[in-house]
PDB file of C-alpha atoms and ligand atoms in Angstrom:
ATOM      1  CA  MET A   1     113.896  74.289  60.023  1.00  0.00           C
ATOM      2  CA  ASN A   2     112.994  70.858  60.259  1.00  0.00           C
ATOM      3  CA  GLU A   3     115.467  69.665  57.838  1.00  0.00           C
ATOM      4  CA  LYS A   4     119.029  69.273  59.183  1.00  0.00           C
ATOM      5  CA  ARG A   5     121.283  71.548  57.623  1.00  0.00           C
ATOM      6  CA  SER A   6     124.870  70.861  57.344  1.00  0.00           C
ATOM      7  CA  ILE A   7     126.909  73.599  59.088  1.00  0.00           C
ATOM      8  CA  PRO A   8     130.582  73.992  58.485  1.00  0.00           C
ATOM      9  CA  ILE A   9     132.510  74.048  61.700  1.00  0.00           C
ATOM     10  CA  LEU A  10     134.663  76.924  62.669  1.00  0.00           C
ATOM     11  CA  TYR A  11     135.803  75.652  66.284  1.00  0.00           C
ATOM     12  CA  THR A  12     134.999  72.234  67.525  1.00  0.00           C
ATOM     13  CA  ALA A  13     133.979  71.435  70.796  1.00  0.00           C
ATOM     14  CA  GLN A  14     137.343  70.111  71.870  1.00  0.00           C
ATOM     15  CA  GLU A  15     138.935  73.370  70.778  1.00  0.00           C
ATOM     16  CA  ILE A  16     136.291  75.607  72.406  1.00  0.00           C
ATOM     17  CA  LYS A  17     137.091  73.498  75.642  1.00  0.00           C
ATOM     18  CA  GLU A  18     140.623  74.031  75.758  1.00  0.00           C
ATOM     19  CA  ARG A  19     140.327  77.821  75.016  1.00  0.00           C
ATOM     20  CA  THR A  20     137.823  78.155  77.716  1.00  0.00           C
ATOM     21  CA  GLU A  21     140.201  76.600  79.981  1.00  0.00           C
ATOM     22  CA  GLY A  22     142.893  79.030  79.125  1.00  0.00           C
ATOM     23  CA  LEU A  23     140.339  81.865  79.558  1.00  0.00           C
ATOM     24  CA  ALA A  24     139.479  80.666  82.868  1.00  0.00           C
ATOM     25  CA  GLY A  25     143.203  80.798  83.876  1.00  0.00           C
ATOM     26  CA  GLU A  26     143.461  84.208  82.577  1.00  0.00           C
ATOM     27  CA  ILE A  27     140.390  85.521  84.503  1.00  0.00           C
ATOM     28  CA  ALA A  28     141.599  83.594  87.659  1.00  0.00           C
ATOM     29  CA  LYS A  29     144.947  85.790  87.461  1.00  0.00           C
ATOM     30  CA  VAL A  30     143.177  89.129  87.204  1.00  0.00           C
ATOM     31  CA  MET A  31     139.866  89.023  89.256  1.00  0.00           C
ATOM     32  CA  PRO A  32     139.552  89.548  92.919  1.00  0.00           C
ATOM     33  CA  GLN A  33     138.611  86.636  95.242  1.00  0.00           C
ATOM     34  CA  GLU A  34     135.043  87.504  95.082  1.00  0.00           C
ATOM     35  CA  PHE A  35     133.090  88.732  92.001  1.00  0.00           C
ATOM     36  CA  VAL A  36     129.690  88.520  90.282  1.00  0.00           C
ATOM     37  CA  ILE A  37     129.328  87.065  86.722  1.00  0.00           C
ATOM     38  CA  VAL A  38     126.764  88.825  84.760  1.00  0.00           C
ATOM     39  CA  SER A  39     126.016  86.549  82.045  1.00  0.00           C
ATOM     40  CA  LEU A  40     124.168  88.181  78.918  1.00  0.00           C
ATOM     41  CA  LEU A  41     121.450  85.863  77.689  1.00  0.00           C
ATOM     42  CA  ARG A  42     120.584  84.046  75.594  1.00  0.00           C
ATOM     43  CA  GLY A  43     123.786  83.726  73.587  1.00  0.00           C
ATOM     44  CA  SER A  44     126.201  83.368  76.390  1.00  0.00           C
ATOM     45  CA  PHE A  45     124.297  80.287  78.308  1.00  0.00           C
ATOM     46  CA  MET A  46     126.576  77.582  77.177  1.00  0.00           C
ATOM     47  CA  PHE A  47     129.872  79.526  77.183  1.00  0.00           C
ATOM     48  CA  THR A  48     128.882  80.536  80.798  1.00  0.00           C
ATOM     49  CA  ALA A  49     128.148  77.300  82.044  1.00  0.00           C
ATOM     50  CA  ASP A  50     131.412  75.948  80.799  1.00  0.00           C
ATOM     51  CA  LEU A  51     133.476  78.732  81.803  1.00  0.00           C
ATOM     52  CA  VAL A  52     132.310  78.660  85.447  1.00  0.00           C
ATOM     53  CA  ARG A  53     133.171  74.869  85.592  1.00  0.00           C
ATOM     54  CA  GLU A  54     136.675  75.663  84.433  1.00  0.00           C
ATOM     55  CA  LEU A  55     136.822  78.325  86.992  1.00  0.00           C
ATOM     56  CA  TYR A  56     135.614  76.056  89.855  1.00  0.00           C
ATOM     57  CA  HIS A  57     138.463  73.506  88.616  1.00  0.00           C
ATOM     58  CA  ILE A  58     141.072  76.237  89.553  1.00  0.00           C
ATOM     59  CA  GLY A  59     139.337  77.245  92.664  1.00  0.00           C
ATOM     60  CA  VAL A  60     137.415  80.244  91.624  1.00  0.00           C
ATOM     61  CA  HIS A  61     134.040  80.687  92.936  1.00  0.00           C
ATOM     62  CA  PRO A  62     132.083  83.592  91.632  1.00  0.00           C
ATOM     63  CA  MET A  63     128.479  84.572  92.111  1.00  0.00           C
ATOM     64  CA  ILE A  64     126.328  84.116  88.985  1.00  0.00           C
ATOM     65  CA  ASP A  65     123.542  85.967  87.555  1.00  0.00           C
ATOM     66  CA  PHE A  66     121.948  86.539  84.211  1.00  0.00           C
ATOM     67  CA  MET A  67     120.374  89.507  82.316  1.00  0.00           C
ATOM     68  CA  THR A  68     118.617  89.002  78.908  1.00  0.00           C
ATOM     69  CA  LEU A  69     119.453  91.759  76.362  1.00  0.00           C
ATOM     70  CA  SER A  70     118.178  91.791  72.911  1.00  0.00           C
ATOM     71  CA  SER A  71     119.256  93.909  69.992  1.00  0.00           C
ATOM     72  CA  TYR A  72     118.753  91.702  67.026  1.00  0.00           C
ATOM     73  CA  GLY A  73     115.286  90.697  66.458  1.00  0.00           C
ATOM     74  CA  ALA A  74     115.430  87.843  63.822  1.00  0.00           C
ATOM     75  CA  SER A  75     117.967  89.528  61.644  1.00  0.00           C
ATOM     76  CA  THR A  76     121.658  89.012  61.245  1.00  0.00           C
ATOM     77  CA  GLU A  77     122.386  92.635  61.461  1.00  0.00           C
ATOM     78  CA  SER A  78     122.480  94.642  64.736  1.00  0.00           C
ATOM     79  CA  SER A  79     119.807  96.948  65.172  1.00  0.00           C
ATOM     80  CA  GLY A  80     121.656  99.235  67.831  1.00  0.00           C
ATOM     81  CA  ASN A  81     118.466  99.356  69.984  1.00  0.00           C
ATOM     82  CA  VAL A  82     119.476  97.301  73.117  1.00  0.00           C
ATOM     83  CA  VAL A  83     116.596  96.540  75.770  1.00  0.00           C
ATOM     84  CA  ILE A  84     116.569  94.373  78.947  1.00  0.00           C
ATOM     85  CA  ASN A  85     114.080  91.591  78.550  1.00  0.00           C
ATOM     86  CA  ARG A  86     114.994  90.062  82.209  1.00  0.00           C
ATOM     87  CA  ASP A  87     117.171  91.614  84.698  1.00  0.00           C
ATOM     88  CA  ILE A  88     119.892  90.443  87.162  1.00  0.00           C
ATOM     89  CA  ALA A  89     118.412  89.814  90.811  1.00  0.00           C
ATOM     90  CA  GLU A  90     121.933  90.708  92.365  1.00  0.00           C
ATOM     91  CA  ASP A  91     122.504  94.266  93.511  1.00  0.00           C
ATOM     92  CA  VAL A  92     125.863  94.953  91.954  1.00  0.00           C
ATOM     93  CA  ASN A  93     126.492  98.056  93.896  1.00  0.00           C
ATOM     94  CA  GLY A  94     130.144  98.086  95.248  1.00  0.00           C
ATOM     95  CA  LYS A  95     130.618  94.632  93.633  1.00  0.00           C
ATOM     96  CA  ASP A  96     133.391  93.642  91.155  1.00  0.00           C
ATOM     97  CA  VAL A  97     131.818  92.335  87.956  1.00  0.00           C
ATOM     98  CA  LEU A  98     132.749  90.303  85.085  1.00  0.00           C
ATOM     99  CA  ILE A  99     130.257  90.588  82.332  1.00  0.00           C
ATOM    100  CA  VAL A 100     130.261  87.193  80.157  1.00  0.00           C
ATOM    101  CA  ASP A 101     128.812  87.419  76.459  1.00  0.00           C
ATOM    102  CA  ASP A 102     128.845  85.554  73.365  1.00  0.00           C
ATOM    103  CA  ILE A 103     130.242  87.872  70.690  1.00  0.00           C
ATOM    104  CA  LEU A 104     131.500  91.261  70.317  1.00  0.00           C
ATOM    105  CA  GLU A 105     130.489  92.939  67.017  1.00  0.00           C
ATOM    106  CA  THR A 106     129.455  96.520  66.787  1.00  0.00           C
ATOM    107  CA  GLY A 107     129.841  96.570  70.729  1.00  0.00           C
ATOM    108  CA  ARG A 108     126.400  98.143  71.103  1.00  0.00           C
ATOM    109  CA  THR A 109     125.230  95.465  73.479  1.00  0.00           C
ATOM    110  CA  LEU A 110     128.277  95.322  75.561  1.00  0.00           C
ATOM    111  CA  SER A 111     128.297  99.274  75.630  1.00  0.00           C
ATOM    112  CA  PHE A 112     124.838  99.216  77.107  1.00  0.00           C
ATOM    113  CA  ALA A 113     125.462  96.512  79.674  1.00  0.00           C
ATOM    114  CA  ILE A 114     128.764  98.191  80.826  1.00  0.00           C
ATOM    115  CA  GLU A 115     126.848 101.651  81.164  1.00  0.00           C
ATOM    116  CA  GLU A 116     123.831 100.124  82.933  1.00  0.00           C
ATOM    117  CA  LEU A 117     125.933  98.256  85.514  1.00  0.00           C
ATOM    118  CA  LYS A 118     128.200 101.400  86.115  1.00  0.00           C
ATOM    119  CA  ARG A 119     125.101 103.231  86.836  1.00  0.00           C
ATOM    120  CA  ARG A 120     124.117 100.632  89.269  1.00  0.00           C
ATOM    121  CA  GLY A 121     127.452 101.218  91.044  1.00  0.00           C
ATOM    122  CA  ALA A 122     129.560  98.164  90.078  1.00  0.00           C
ATOM    123  CA  ALA A 123     132.988  98.833  91.668  1.00  0.00           C
ATOM    124  CA  THR A 124     135.067  97.243  88.868  1.00  0.00           C
ATOM    125  CA  LEU A 125     133.872  95.877  85.510  1.00  0.00           C
ATOM    126  CA  LYS A 126     135.719  93.327  83.357  1.00  0.00           C
ATOM    127  CA  VAL A 127     134.485  91.677  80.163  1.00  0.00           C
ATOM    128  CA  ALA A 128     134.925  88.104  78.946  1.00  0.00           C
ATOM    129  CA  MET A 129     133.724  87.467  75.397  1.00  0.00           C
ATOM    130  CA  LEU A 130     133.695  84.233  73.619  1.00  0.00           C
ATOM    131  CA  LEU A 131     134.166  85.536  70.311  1.00  0.00           C
ATOM    132  CA  GLU A 132     134.878  88.967  68.774  1.00  0.00           C
ATOM    133  CA  LYS A 133     134.650  90.025  65.020  1.00  0.00           C
ATOM    134  CA  PRO A 134     137.493  92.355  64.440  1.00  0.00           C
ATOM    135  CA  GLY A 135     136.870  95.521  62.589  1.00  0.00           C
ATOM    136  CA  LYS A 136     133.259  95.726  63.114  1.00  0.00           C
ATOM    137  CA  LEU A 137     133.043  97.958  66.319  1.00  0.00           C
ATOM    138  CA  ALA A 138     130.801 100.956  66.120  1.00  0.00           C
ATOM    139  CA  VAL A 139     131.345 102.158  69.661  1.00  0.00           C
ATOM    140  CA  ASP A 140     134.370 102.563  71.906  1.00  0.00           C
ATOM    141  CA  VAL A 141     134.390  99.449  73.972  1.00  0.00           C
ATOM    142  CA  LYS A 142     136.673  96.427  74.392  1.00  0.00           C
ATOM    143  CA  ALA A 143     136.814  93.023  76.039  1.00  0.00           C
ATOM    144  CA  ASP A 144     139.548  92.116  78.678  1.00  0.00           C
ATOM    145  CA  PHE A 145     139.444  88.615  77.920  1.00  0.00           C
ATOM    146  CA  VAL A 146     138.616  87.036  74.479  1.00  0.00           C
ATOM    147  CA  GLY A 147     138.132  83.501  73.271  1.00  0.00           C
ATOM    148  CA  PHE A 148     138.622  83.661  69.373  1.00  0.00           C
ATOM    149  CA  SER A 149     138.936  86.506  67.025  1.00  0.00           C
ATOM    150  CA  ILE A 150     136.776  85.232  64.100  1.00  0.00           C
ATOM    151  CA  PRO A 151     136.428  86.038  60.448  1.00  0.00           C
ATOM    152  CA  ASP A 152     133.531  88.089  59.206  1.00  0.00           C
ATOM    153  CA  LYS A 153     130.917  85.391  59.202  1.00  0.00           C
ATOM    154  CA  PHE A 154     127.638  84.934  60.835  1.00  0.00           C
ATOM    155  CA  VAL A 155     128.314  82.239  63.332  1.00  0.00           C
ATOM    156  CA  VAL A 156     125.788  79.859  65.167  1.00  0.00           C
ATOM    157  CA  GLY A 157     126.078  77.098  67.750  1.00  0.00           C
ATOM    158  CA  TYR A 158     127.386  76.809  71.082  1.00  0.00           C
ATOM    159  CA  GLY A 159     124.863  79.214  72.350  1.00  0.00           C
ATOM    160  CA  LEU A 160     124.776  81.485  69.447  1.00  0.00           C
ATOM    161  CA  ASP A 161     121.618  81.634  67.263  1.00  0.00           C
ATOM    162  CA  TYR A 162     120.110  82.542  64.059  1.00  0.00           C
ATOM    163  CA  ALA A 163     116.507  83.308  64.643  1.00  0.00           C
ATOM    164  CA  ASN A 164     116.765  81.359  68.042  1.00  0.00           C
ATOM    165  CA  HIS A 165     117.823  78.161  66.115  1.00  0.00           C
ATOM    166  CA  TYR A 166     121.110  76.499  66.152  1.00  0.00           C
ATOM    167  CA  ARG A 167     121.781  77.322  69.893  1.00  0.00           C
ATOM    168  CA  GLU A 168     122.141  73.627  70.806  1.00  0.00           C
ATOM    169  CA  LEU A 169     125.057  72.884  68.451  1.00  0.00           C
ATOM    170  CA  PRO A 170     128.229  71.768  70.740  1.00  0.00           C
ATOM    171  CA  PHE A 171     130.451  73.473  68.266  1.00  0.00           C
ATOM    172  CA  ILE A 172     130.751  76.913  66.573  1.00  0.00           C
ATOM    173  CA  GLY A 173     129.969  76.979  62.922  1.00  0.00           C
ATOM    174  CA  TYR A 174     128.667  79.507  60.247  1.00  0.00           C
ATOM    175  CA  LEU A 175     126.021  80.191  58.054  1.00  0.00           C
ATOM    176  CA  ASP A 176     126.673  81.305  54.393  1.00  0.00           C
ATOM    177  CA  VAL A 177     124.196  84.368  54.647  1.00  0.00           C
ATOM    178  CA  HIS A 178     126.718  86.763  53.450  1.00  0.00           C
TER     179      HIS A 178
HETATM  180  P1  IMP B 201     126.777  94.087  68.756  1.00  0.00           P
HETATM  181  O1  IMP B 201     125.882  94.526  69.774  1.00  0.00           O
HETATM  182  O2  IMP B 201     126.717  94.240  67.307  1.00  0.00           O
HETATM  183  O3  IMP B 201     128.155  93.933  69.460  1.00  0.00           O
HETATM  184  O4  IMP B 201     126.193  92.492  68.789  1.00  0.00           O
HETATM  185  C1  IMP B 201     126.193  91.653  69.813  1.00  0.00           C
HETATM  186  C2  IMP B 201     125.204  90.715  69.788  1.00  0.00           C
HETATM  187  O5  IMP B 201     124.681  90.442  68.632  1.00  0.00           O
HETATM  188  C3  IMP B 201     125.629  89.475  70.281  1.00  0.00           C
HETATM  189  O6  IMP B 201     125.347  89.133  71.634  1.00  0.00           O
HETATM  190  C4  IMP B 201     124.799  88.301  69.514  1.00  0.00           C
HETATM  191  O7  IMP B 201     123.529  87.948  70.224  1.00  0.00           O
HETATM  192  C5  IMP B 201     124.710  89.118  68.087  1.00  0.00           C
HETATM  193  N1  IMP B 201     125.490  88.654  67.090  1.00  0.00           N
HETATM  194  C6  IMP B 201     126.315  89.511  66.561  1.00  0.00           C
HETATM  195  N2  IMP B 201     127.010  88.761  65.437  1.00  0.00           N
HETATM  196  C7  IMP B 201     126.605  87.524  65.496  1.00  0.00           C
HETATM  197  C8  IMP B 201     126.771  86.402  64.843  1.00  0.00           C
HETATM  198  O8  IMP B 201     127.750  86.034  64.068  1.00  0.00           O
HETATM  199  N3  IMP B 201     126.069  85.197  64.922  1.00  0.00           N
HETATM  200  C9  IMP B 201     125.119  85.235  66.075  1.00  0.00           C
HETATM  201  N4  IMP B 201     124.740  86.477  66.673  1.00  0.00           N
HETATM  202  C10 IMP B 201     125.539  87.279  66.622  1.00  0.00           C
HETATM  203 MG1   MG B 202     121.632  86.493  69.604  1.00  0.00          MG
END
């Protein structure tokens, strides 16, 4: 992975910024005054960082925590086995929670996170997804706020990876793997 591959762009940094601003507005309208963001790592780190800054600019000040889940390994197909690699420190019992994640594909990762946070007593749960791939859902789950609905491509950049590479790209691009 030393040679630089050229990655075709799906959404530029500017398009992502504009959409994130829009999402922050949608979230501000619906979420209560106080809530906790549970950002699902590692894929959503960049999106979360930008989203909370957009929220700040419109006067929304959530608590922020992180949970590292994994289901993929180094493959481009979801395994369906989701595990917690690192947990949140926050007690979500009785709190309003906004899950922030990178991409909704089969929905297994999100479904796992929702069930886990429900089990811990979250008062309400809403979901903000940067991306969704329509038609790929394997479980009954949905996001309340969605950045972009994308074509069926394997996307990388802006936090999303292929085998832990490409996360640093400031845009969203895709790999021609299938
Ligand atoms: P799901 O559990 O099948 O919904 O997959 C969600 C997780 O799979 C995401 O949080 C990503 O980490 C990963 N994923 C799914 N599609 C892509 C993709 O196109 N590029 C990079 N990661 C992906
Ligand atoms: Mg990933």
